[in-house]
CSV table of C-alpha atoms and ligand atoms in Angstrom, one decimal:
chain,number,residue,atom,x,y,z
A,155,MET,CA,105.3,108.5,62.6
A,156,ASN,CA,102.3,107.4,60.6
A,157,THR,CA,100.2,110.5,60.0
A,158,LEU,CA,97.0,108.4,59.9
A,159,THR,CA,97.3,107.2,63.5
A,160,GLY,CA,94.2,108.3,65.4
A,161,SER,CA,92.1,108.1,62.3
A,162,THR,CA,88.7,106.6,61.8
A,163,LEU,CA,88.1,104.5,58.7
A,164,TRP,CA,84.5,104.4,57.5
A,165,ILE,CA,84.4,101.3,55.4
A,166,ASN,CA,81.8,99.6,53.1
A,167,GLY,CA,79.8,102.7,52.4
A,168,ILE,CA,78.5,104.1,49.1
A,169,LEU,CA,79.9,107.6,49.1
A,170,ALA,CA,78.0,110.4,47.4
A,171,THR,CA,80.9,112.8,47.7
A,172,MET,CA,79.4,115.7,45.7
A,173,ASP,CA,82.9,116.4,44.6
A,174,PRO,CA,82.6,118.2,41.2
A,175,ALA,CA,86.0,117.0,40.2
A,176,LEU,CA,84.7,113.4,40.1
A,177,ARG,CA,82.8,112.2,37.1
A,178,GLY,CA,79.2,111.2,37.1
A,179,ASP,CA,76.2,112.3,39.2
A,180,TYR,CA,76.8,112.9,42.9
A,181,GLY,CA,80.5,112.1,42.6
A,182,LEU,CA,79.5,108.6,43.6
A,183,LEU,CA,82.2,106.3,44.8
A,184,THR,CA,81.9,102.6,45.8
A,185,ASN,CA,84.8,100.5,47.1
A,186,HIS,CA,86.3,103.5,48.7
A,187,VAL,CA,87.1,104.3,52.3
A,188,LEU,CA,86.4,107.6,54.0
A,189,ILE,CA,89.0,108.5,56.6
A,190,THR,CA,88.4,111.1,59.2
A,191,ARG,CA,90.6,112.5,61.9
A,192,GLU,CA,89.3,114.7,64.6
A,193,GLU,CA,86.9,117.1,63.0
A,194,SER,CA,88.2,116.7,59.4
A,195,ILE,CA,88.1,114.4,56.4
A,196,GLN,CA,91.6,113.2,56.0
A,197,ALA,CA,91.3,111.2,52.8
A,198,VAL,CA,88.9,109.3,50.5
A,199,ILE,CA,90.9,106.4,49.0
A,200,PRO,CA,90.3,103.1,47.2
A,201,ARG,CA,89.6,100.2,49.6
A,202,GLU,CA,92.8,98.3,48.6
A,203,GLU,CA,94.9,101.3,49.6
A,204,ALA,CA,93.4,101.3,53.0
A,205,THR,CA,94.6,97.9,54.1
A,206,GLY,CA,97.2,98.3,56.8
A,207,ILE,CA,96.2,101.8,57.7
A,208,PRO,CA,95.8,101.9,61.5
A,209,GLY,CA,92.7,103.3,63.1
A,210,GLU,CA,89.2,102.4,64.3
A,211,ARG,CA,87.1,100.9,61.5
A,212,ILE,CA,83.4,101.5,61.3
A,213,ASP,CA,81.5,99.2,59.0
A,214,LEU,CA,78.7,101.0,57.1
A,215,ARG,CA,77.3,97.8,55.6
A,216,GLY,CA,76.4,99.2,52.3
A,217,ALA,CA,74.7,102.4,53.6
A,218,LEU,CA,74.8,105.6,51.6
A,219,VAL,CA,76.9,108.5,52.9
A,220,THR,CA,76.2,112.1,51.9
A,221,PRO,CA,77.7,115.3,53.1
A,222,GLY,CA,75.6,116.6,56.0
A,223,PHE,CA,72.6,118.6,54.6
A,224,ILE,CA,72.9,122.3,54.7
A,225,ASP,CA,69.6,124.3,55.0
A,226,CYS,CA,70.9,127.7,53.9
A,227,HIS,CA,67.7,129.8,54.4
A,228,THR,CA,65.5,129.6,57.5
A,229,HIS,CA,63.6,131.9,59.8
A,230,LEU,CA,63.6,129.4,62.6
A,231,VAL,CA,63.4,131.6,65.7
A,232,PHE,CA,59.9,133.1,66.2
A,233,ALA,CA,56.9,132.8,68.5
A,234,GLY,CA,53.2,132.2,67.7
A,235,ASN,CA,51.9,130.8,64.4
A,236,ARG,CA,49.9,132.0,61.5
A,237,ALA,CA,47.5,129.1,61.1
A,238,ALA,CA,44.5,131.4,61.3
A,239,GLU,CA,45.9,133.6,58.5
A,240,TRP,CA,46.3,130.5,56.4
A,241,GLU,CA,42.6,129.8,56.9
A,242,GLN,CA,42.0,133.3,55.5
A,243,ARG,CA,44.3,132.7,52.6
A,244,LEU,CA,42.4,129.5,51.8
A,245,ARG,CA,39.2,131.6,51.6
A,246,GLY,CA,40.9,133.9,49.0
A,247,VAL,CA,42.7,136.7,51.0
A,248,SER,CA,46.2,137.3,49.6
A,249,TYR,CA,49.5,137.4,51.4
A,250,GLU,CA,49.8,141.1,50.5
A,251,GLU,CA,46.3,141.8,51.8
A,252,LEU,CA,47.0,140.2,55.1
A,253,ALA,CA,50.2,142.2,55.4
A,254,ALA,CA,48.4,145.4,54.6
A,255,ALA,CA,45.9,144.7,57.4
A,256,GLY,CA,48.6,144.4,60.0
A,257,GLY,CA,49.0,140.6,59.8
A,258,GLY,CA,51.8,138.7,58.0
A,259,ILE,CA,55.3,139.3,59.3
A,260,GLN,CA,54.0,142.0,61.7
A,261,SER,CA,51.8,139.6,63.6
A,262,THR,CA,54.8,137.3,64.1
A,263,VAL,CA,56.8,140.3,65.2
A,264,ASN,CA,54.2,141.0,67.9
A,265,ALA,CA,54.3,137.5,69.2
A,266,THR,CA,58.1,137.3,69.1
A,267,ARG,CA,58.6,140.6,70.9
A,268,GLU,CA,56.4,139.3,73.7
A,269,ALA,CA,58.3,136.1,74.1
A,270,ASP,CA,61.2,135.9,76.4
A,271,PHE,CA,64.6,134.3,75.7
A,272,GLU,CA,64.0,131.0,77.4
A,273,TYR,CA,60.6,130.4,75.6
A,274,LEU,CA,62.1,131.3,72.2
A,275,TYR,CA,65.0,129.0,72.9
A,276,LYS,CA,62.8,126.1,73.8
A,277,LEU,CA,60.6,126.5,70.7
A,278,SER,CA,63.6,126.9,68.4
A,279,GLU,CA,65.5,123.9,69.9
A,280,GLY,CA,62.6,121.6,69.1
A,281,ARG,CA,62.5,122.9,65.5
A,282,LEU,CA,66.2,122.4,65.1
A,283,ALA,CA,65.9,118.8,66.4
A,284,ALA,CA,63.4,118.1,63.7
A,285,MET,CA,65.8,119.3,61.1
A,286,ALA,CA,68.7,117.3,62.5
A,287,ALA,CA,66.5,114.2,62.3
A,288,GLU,CA,66.5,114.5,58.6
A,289,GLY,CA,70.3,114.7,58.3
A,290,VAL,CA,70.8,118.4,58.5
A,291,THR,CA,74.1,119.4,60.1
A,292,THR,CA,74.4,123.1,59.1
A,293,VAL,CA,71.5,125.6,59.3
A,294,GLU,CA,71.3,129.3,58.4
A,295,ILE,CA,69.0,131.1,60.8
A,296,LYS,CA,67.8,134.7,60.2
A,297,SER,CA,66.6,137.2,62.8
A,298,GLY,CA,63.8,139.4,61.4
A,299,TYR,CA,60.9,139.1,63.8
A,300,GLY,CA,62.2,141.6,66.3
A,301,LEU,CA,62.7,144.7,64.1
A,302,ASP,CA,64.2,146.8,66.9
A,303,LEU,CA,67.6,146.7,68.5
A,304,ASP,CA,66.6,144.8,71.7
A,305,ASN,CA,64.4,142.2,70.0
A,306,GLU,CA,66.8,141.5,67.1
A,307,ARG,CA,69.5,141.1,69.7
A,308,LYS,CA,67.3,138.7,71.7
A,309,ILE,CA,66.7,136.5,68.6
A,310,LEU,CA,70.4,136.5,67.6
A,311,ARG,CA,71.3,135.5,71.2
A,312,VAL,CA,68.9,132.6,71.0
A,313,ILE,CA,70.6,131.6,67.7
A,314,ARG,CA,74.0,131.9,69.4
A,315,ALA,CA,72.8,129.7,72.3
A,316,LEU,CA,71.5,127.1,69.9
A,317,ARG,CA,74.9,127.0,68.3
A,318,GLU,CA,76.7,126.6,71.6
A,319,LYS,CA,74.3,124.0,73.0
A,320,THR,CA,73.0,121.8,70.2
A,321,GLY,CA,76.3,120.9,68.4
A,322,MET,CA,74.6,122.1,65.1
A,323,ASP,CA,76.7,124.2,62.8
A,324,ILE,CA,74.7,127.5,62.6
A,325,SER,CA,75.2,130.5,60.3
A,326,PRO,CA,73.3,133.5,61.9
A,327,THR,CA,72.0,136.3,59.6
A,328,LEU,CA,70.8,139.7,60.5
A,329,LEU,CA,67.4,140.3,58.8
A,330,ALA,CA,66.4,143.5,60.6
A,331,ALA,CA,65.3,144.7,57.1
A,332,HIS,CA,62.5,142.1,56.9
A,333,SER,CA,59.6,144.6,57.2
A,334,VAL,CA,59.0,148.1,58.4
A,335,PRO,CA,58.0,147.9,62.1
A,336,ARG,CA,54.9,149.7,63.3
A,337,GLU,CA,57.0,152.4,65.0
A,338,PHE,CA,58.3,153.4,61.6
A,339,SER,CA,55.1,153.0,59.7
A,340,GLY,CA,55.2,155.1,56.5
A,341,ARG,CA,58.9,155.9,57.2
A,342,PRO,CA,60.9,153.0,55.7
A,343,ASP,CA,63.9,155.3,55.0
A,344,ASP,CA,64.1,156.2,58.6
A,345,TYR,CA,64.0,152.6,59.6
A,346,ILE,CA,66.8,151.7,57.1
A,347,ASP,CA,68.9,154.5,58.8
A,348,GLU,CA,68.1,153.0,62.2
A,349,ILE,CA,69.4,149.7,60.9
A,350,CYS,CA,72.5,151.1,59.2
A,351,LEU,CA,73.5,153.5,62.0
A,352,ARG,CA,72.5,151.6,65.1
A,353,ILE,CA,71.2,148.0,64.8
A,354,LEU,CA,73.9,146.7,62.4
A,355,PRO,CA,77.0,148.2,64.1
A,356,GLU,CA,75.7,147.5,67.7
A,357,LEU,CA,75.0,143.8,67.0
A,358,ARG,CA,78.1,143.4,64.9
A,359,LYS,CA,80.1,144.5,68.0
A,360,GLU,CA,78.7,141.5,69.8
A,361,GLY,CA,79.7,139.2,66.9
A,362,LEU,CA,76.1,138.0,66.6
A,363,PHE,CA,75.8,137.4,62.8
A,364,GLU,CA,77.8,136.4,59.8
A,365,ALA,CA,75.8,138.1,57.0
A,366,VAL,CA,73.1,140.7,56.4
A,367,ASP,CA,69.8,140.1,54.6
A,368,ILE,CA,66.9,142.2,53.3
A,369,PHE,CA,63.4,141.6,52.0
A,370,CYS,CA,63.5,143.5,48.7
A,371,GLU,CA,59.8,143.6,47.6
A,372,THR,CA,56.9,146.0,47.1
A,373,ILE,CA,55.5,145.2,50.5
A,374,ALA,CA,58.9,145.6,52.2
A,375,PHE,CA,62.0,147.6,50.9
A,376,ASN,CA,63.0,149.0,47.5
A,377,THR,CA,66.3,148.7,45.8
A,378,GLU,CA,67.5,152.2,46.9
A,379,GLN,CA,66.9,151.2,50.5
A,380,ALA,CA,68.6,147.8,49.9
A,381,GLU,CA,71.7,149.6,48.4
A,382,LYS,CA,72.0,151.8,51.4
A,383,LEU,CA,72.1,148.7,53.6
A,384,PHE,CA,74.6,146.9,51.3
A,385,LYS,CA,76.8,149.9,51.5
A,386,ALA,CA,76.7,150.0,55.3
A,387,ALA,CA,77.5,146.3,55.4
A,388,ALA,CA,80.4,146.7,52.9
A,389,VAL,CA,82.0,149.4,55.1
A,390,LEU,CA,82.1,146.8,58.0
A,391,GLY,CA,83.2,144.0,55.7
A,392,ILE,CA,80.0,142.0,56.2
A,393,PRO,CA,78.7,139.7,53.4
A,394,VAL,CA,75.2,140.4,52.1
A,395,LYS,CA,72.3,138.4,50.7
A,396,ALA,CA,68.6,139.2,49.9
A,397,HIS,CA,65.1,137.9,49.5
A,398,ASN,CA,64.7,139.0,45.8
A,399,GLU,CA,62.0,138.8,43.1
A,400,GLN,CA,59.7,136.6,45.2
A,401,ARG,CA,56.5,138.4,44.2
A,402,SER,CA,57.6,140.9,41.5
A,403,ASN,CA,60.7,141.8,39.4
A,404,THR,CA,62.3,144.5,41.6
A,405,GLY,CA,65.8,144.4,40.2
A,406,GLY,CA,67.2,143.3,43.6
A,407,SER,CA,69.3,140.5,42.3
A,408,ALA,CA,71.2,142.7,39.8
A,409,LEU,CA,71.9,145.1,42.6
A,410,LEU,CA,73.0,142.4,45.0
A,411,ALA,CA,75.4,141.0,42.4
A,412,ARG,CA,77.1,144.4,42.3
A,413,TYR,CA,77.8,144.0,46.0
A,414,GLY,CA,79.1,140.4,45.6
A,415,GLY,CA,76.2,138.9,47.4
A,416,TRP,CA,76.4,135.4,48.9
A,417,SER,CA,73.0,134.4,47.7
A,418,THR,CA,69.9,135.7,46.0
A,419,ASP,CA,66.9,133.9,47.4
A,420,HIS,CA,63.4,133.0,46.0
A,421,ILE,CA,63.8,134.7,42.5
A,422,GLU,CA,60.5,133.4,41.0
A,423,HIS,CA,60.2,136.6,39.1
A,424,LEU,CA,63.9,137.1,38.3
A,425,GLY,CA,64.4,138.8,34.9
A,426,GLY,CA,67.0,137.7,32.3
A,427,GLU,CA,68.8,141.0,32.6
A,428,ALA,CA,70.2,140.0,36.0
A,429,LEU,CA,71.8,136.8,34.9
A,430,GLN,CA,75.1,138.0,33.6
A,431,ALA,CA,75.7,140.1,36.8
A,432,LEU,CA,74.9,137.0,38.9
A,433,GLU,CA,77.2,134.8,36.8
A,434,LYS,CA,80.0,137.3,37.2
A,435,SER,CA,79.6,137.8,41.0
A,436,GLY,CA,79.4,134.0,41.7
A,437,THR,CA,76.2,134.6,43.7
A,438,VAL,CA,74.3,131.4,44.5
A,439,ALA,CA,70.6,131.3,43.5
A,440,VAL,CA,68.6,129.8,46.5
A,441,LEU,CA,65.4,128.2,45.4
A,442,LEU,CA,62.6,127.9,48.0
A,443,PRO,CA,60.0,125.7,46.5
A,444,LEU,CA,58.0,125.2,49.7
A,445,ALA,CA,57.2,128.9,50.0
A,446,PHE,CA,56.1,128.8,46.3
A,447,TRP,CA,54.0,125.8,47.0
A,448,PHE,CA,52.4,127.0,50.3
A,449,LEU,CA,51.6,130.4,48.7
A,450,GLY,CA,50.0,128.7,45.7
A,451,ASP,CA,52.3,130.5,43.4
A,452,THR,CA,52.4,129.7,39.7
A,453,HIS,CA,55.3,131.8,38.5
A,454,ARG,CA,58.4,129.6,38.5
A,455,PRO,CA,62.0,130.8,38.8
A,456,PRO,CA,63.9,130.8,35.4
A,457,VAL,CA,65.7,127.5,36.1
A,458,SER,CA,66.8,126.9,32.5
A,459,LEU,CA,68.3,130.3,32.2
A,460,LEU,CA,70.1,130.0,35.5
A,461,ARG,CA,71.5,126.7,34.3
A,462,GLN,CA,72.6,128.2,31.0
A,463,HIS,CA,74.5,130.9,32.9
A,464,GLY,CA,76.1,128.3,35.2
A,465,ILE,CA,74.7,129.9,38.3
A,466,PRO,CA,74.9,127.5,41.3
A,467,LEU,CA,71.5,126.4,42.5
A,468,ALA,CA,70.8,125.8,46.2
A,469,VAL,CA,67.6,124.5,47.7
A,470,ALA,CA,66.3,125.4,51.2
A,471,THR,CA,63.2,125.1,53.4
A,472,ASP,CA,62.7,128.8,54.1
A,473,TYR,CA,61.1,127.5,57.3
A,474,ASN,CA,58.9,130.4,58.7
A,475,PRO,CA,55.3,130.7,60.0
A,476,GLY,CA,53.9,132.6,57.1
A,477,THR,CA,55.0,131.1,53.8
A,478,SER,CA,56.7,127.8,54.7
A,479,PRO,CA,55.7,126.1,57.9
A,480,PHE,CA,57.8,123.1,56.9
A,481,LEU,CA,60.8,121.8,58.9
A,482,SER,CA,61.6,119.2,56.3
A,483,ILE,CA,64.6,119.6,54.0
A,484,ARG,CA,63.6,116.3,52.4
A,485,LEU,CA,60.2,117.8,51.5
A,486,ALA,CA,62.0,120.9,50.0
A,487,MET,CA,64.2,118.6,48.0
A,488,ASN,CA,61.2,116.7,46.6
A,489,ALA,CA,59.4,120.0,45.8
A,490,ALA,CA,62.4,121.4,44.0
A,491,CYS,CA,62.0,118.5,41.6
A,492,THR,CA,58.2,118.4,41.4
A,493,CYS,CA,57.6,122.2,41.4
A,494,PHE,CA,60.7,123.6,39.7
A,495,GLY,CA,62.0,120.7,37.6
A,496,LEU,CA,65.4,120.2,39.1
A,497,THR,CA,67.1,116.9,38.6
A,498,ALA,CA,67.9,114.7,41.5
A,499,ALA,CA,71.6,115.5,41.2
A,500,GLU,CA,70.9,119.2,41.1
A,501,VAL,CA,68.8,118.9,44.3
A,502,LEU,CA,71.5,117.0,46.2
A,503,ALA,CA,74.1,119.6,45.2
A,504,GLY,CA,71.6,122.2,46.2
A,505,VAL,CA,71.6,121.1,49.9
A,506,THR,CA,75.3,120.3,50.0
A,507,ARG,CA,78.0,121.9,47.9
A,508,HIS,CA,76.0,124.9,46.6
A,509,ALA,CA,74.3,125.5,49.9
A,510,ALA,CA,77.7,125.6,51.5
A,511,ARG,CA,78.8,128.2,49.1
A,512,ALA,CA,75.7,130.3,49.8
A,513,LEU,CA,76.9,130.4,53.4
A,514,GLY,CA,80.5,131.2,52.6
A,515,ARG,CA,81.5,127.7,53.6
A,516,GLY,CA,82.2,126.4,50.1
A,517,ARG,CA,85.8,125.4,50.9
A,518,THR,CA,85.0,123.5,54.1
A,519,HIS,CA,81.5,122.1,53.9
A,520,GLY,CA,79.2,120.2,51.5
A,521,GLN,CA,81.6,117.7,50.1
A,522,LEU,CA,83.2,114.4,51.1
A,523,LYS,CA,86.7,115.4,50.3
A,524,ALA,CA,90.1,115.6,52.0
A,525,GLY,CA,90.4,118.8,54.0
A,526,TYR,CA,86.7,119.3,54.4
A,527,ARG,CA,84.8,119.2,57.7
A,528,ALA,CA,83.8,115.6,58.7
A,529,ASN,CA,80.1,116.4,58.7
A,530,PHE,CA,78.1,113.7,57.0
A,531,SER,CA,74.9,111.6,57.2
A,532,ILE,CA,74.5,107.9,56.9
A,533,TRP,CA,71.4,106.6,55.2
A,534,ALA,CA,69.6,103.2,54.8
A,535,VAL,CA,69.1,103.7,51.1
A,536,GLU,CA,70.8,102.5,47.9
A,537,ARG,CA,70.3,105.4,45.6
A,538,PRO,CA,70.6,109.1,46.5
A,539,VAL,CA,67.2,109.9,45.0
A,540,GLU,CA,65.6,107.7,47.6
A,541,LEU,CA,66.5,110.4,50.1
A,542,PHE,CA,63.6,112.6,48.8
A,543,TYR,CA,61.5,110.2,46.8
A,544,GLU,CA,59.5,108.7,49.7
A,545,LEU,CA,58.5,110.9,52.6
A,546,GLY,CA,57.0,109.9,55.9
A,547,LEU,CA,59.6,107.3,56.6
A,548,ASN,CA,63.0,108.5,57.7
A,549,PRO,CA,66.0,106.5,56.4
A,550,LEU,CA,68.6,108.4,58.4
A,551,LEU,CA,70.8,106.0,60.4
A,552,HIS,CA,73.4,108.5,61.9
A,553,ARG,CA,74.6,112.0,61.6
A,554,VAL,CA,78.3,112.6,62.0
A,555,ILE,CA,79.4,116.1,63.1
A,556,ASN,CA,83.1,117.0,63.4
A,557,GLY,CA,84.0,113.4,62.9
A,558,ARG,CA,81.8,112.0,65.6
A,559,ILE,CA,78.5,110.2,65.5
A,560,SER,CA,76.3,112.7,67.1
A,561,ARG,CA,72.8,112.7,68.6
A,562,PHE,CA,71.1,116.1,68.6
A,563,GLY,CA,72.3,118.1,71.6
A,564,GLN,CA,75.1,115.6,72.5
A,565,LYS,CA,77.9,116.7,70.3
A,566,THR,CA,80.6,114.4,71.7
A,567,ASP,CA,78.6,111.1,71.9
A,568,LYS,CA,80.5,108.5,69.9
A,569,GLU,CA,79.2,105.1,68.9
A,570,SER,CA,80.0,102.4,66.3
B,736,LIG,O1,61.0,134.1,53.0
B,736,LIG,N1,59.7,136.8,52.1
B,736,LIG,C1,59.9,137.2,53.2
B,736,LIG,N2,60.1,136.5,54.3
B,736,LIG,C2,59.6,135.2,54.5
B,736,LIG,C3,58.2,135.2,54.9
B,736,LIG,C4,58.2,135.6,56.3
B,736,LIG,C5,56.8,135.6,56.9
B,736,LIG,O2,55.8,135.6,56.1
B,736,LIG,O3,56.7,135.6,58.1
B,736,LIG,C6,59.9,134.3,53.2
B,736,LIG,O4,59.0,133.9,52.5
B,737,LIG,FE1,62.8,133.7,53.7
């Protein structure tokens, strides 16, 4: 029996495979056919070898195909907004001053605690649809605006419902250690204990998250507190990641590397001493240029050093109401070039292959390669750089999820 029976052959596309084994930028292949079967990529083969292979043929008419984009750092589930705080920041009040005055993350926590499940779901579904419209097929979503057992659970259940109902591939993260809630004001160690002894194990029992995150910063938690959390996660076999060195050099990245962290995120103020540890642990550096831009930061992450050490660079939106109210992965890609000096090929790897690795999906997502998940986007452009060169127009033609052309919220809808 021909093993390719039941396959779909995607013909006449330009394939940006992002396969590092292929030479040249983007692992670009022309004159090749992408073959999918059910939810997987079965093969990528030269056109002449595909003659005679049975299966449905879909003519891409010269369109560009990329792996589905992966936004590996978002805070997508929250209520309220912080537009009024932004007005204050424009008048010179700093992010830290707003936080100290009870604004910042705490003000979003207040609004999110008041919101019920249905309202949060509706808000979040709309945001996710905007991401999908730009070719995103996988999104990491953090909790972190609940800061107590019931409210963190509510947010994670919203994330679970989004995963079940929208057809989007979602990686949920527990970020209970985002900020010290007002009930624990002045007692951050007690709150870390509450997370380690209660919130983490309780919500783990429900299978509500894949990884644990912490905001390691002067206005949030220190490295001793982070280490306590990483130890508690390690006991339960849960991967860790962290918001590190966003505003100051806390040493969080070096610590995280010792715990084999999936990713160290922000890292504008990362010091050279952490690089070897990160290199050894294989931790991905997640760059968040839109937060840098919206906060009017000037201190850039040490991109050249990260390159020298061969640390994989990912790029994400950091979508959140305080530091990055931008639902656009394409804008983040543009800003990674303009603000941080990444090359176009680095940026595309940053939202595909490397972002997959940052979510523990490096062997299944982020490349057009046999055995990988058939998640890809089809674009009306000729060159990959056009995906983030011109914004305001959207060149996305189709998103394919699990081998099927998918409209947001209709995961089994198939067209040709
Ligand atoms: O990634 N740095 C901490 N967390 C978010 C900001 C969250 C907020 O301000 O609401 C970030 O920038
Ligand atoms: Fe963040």
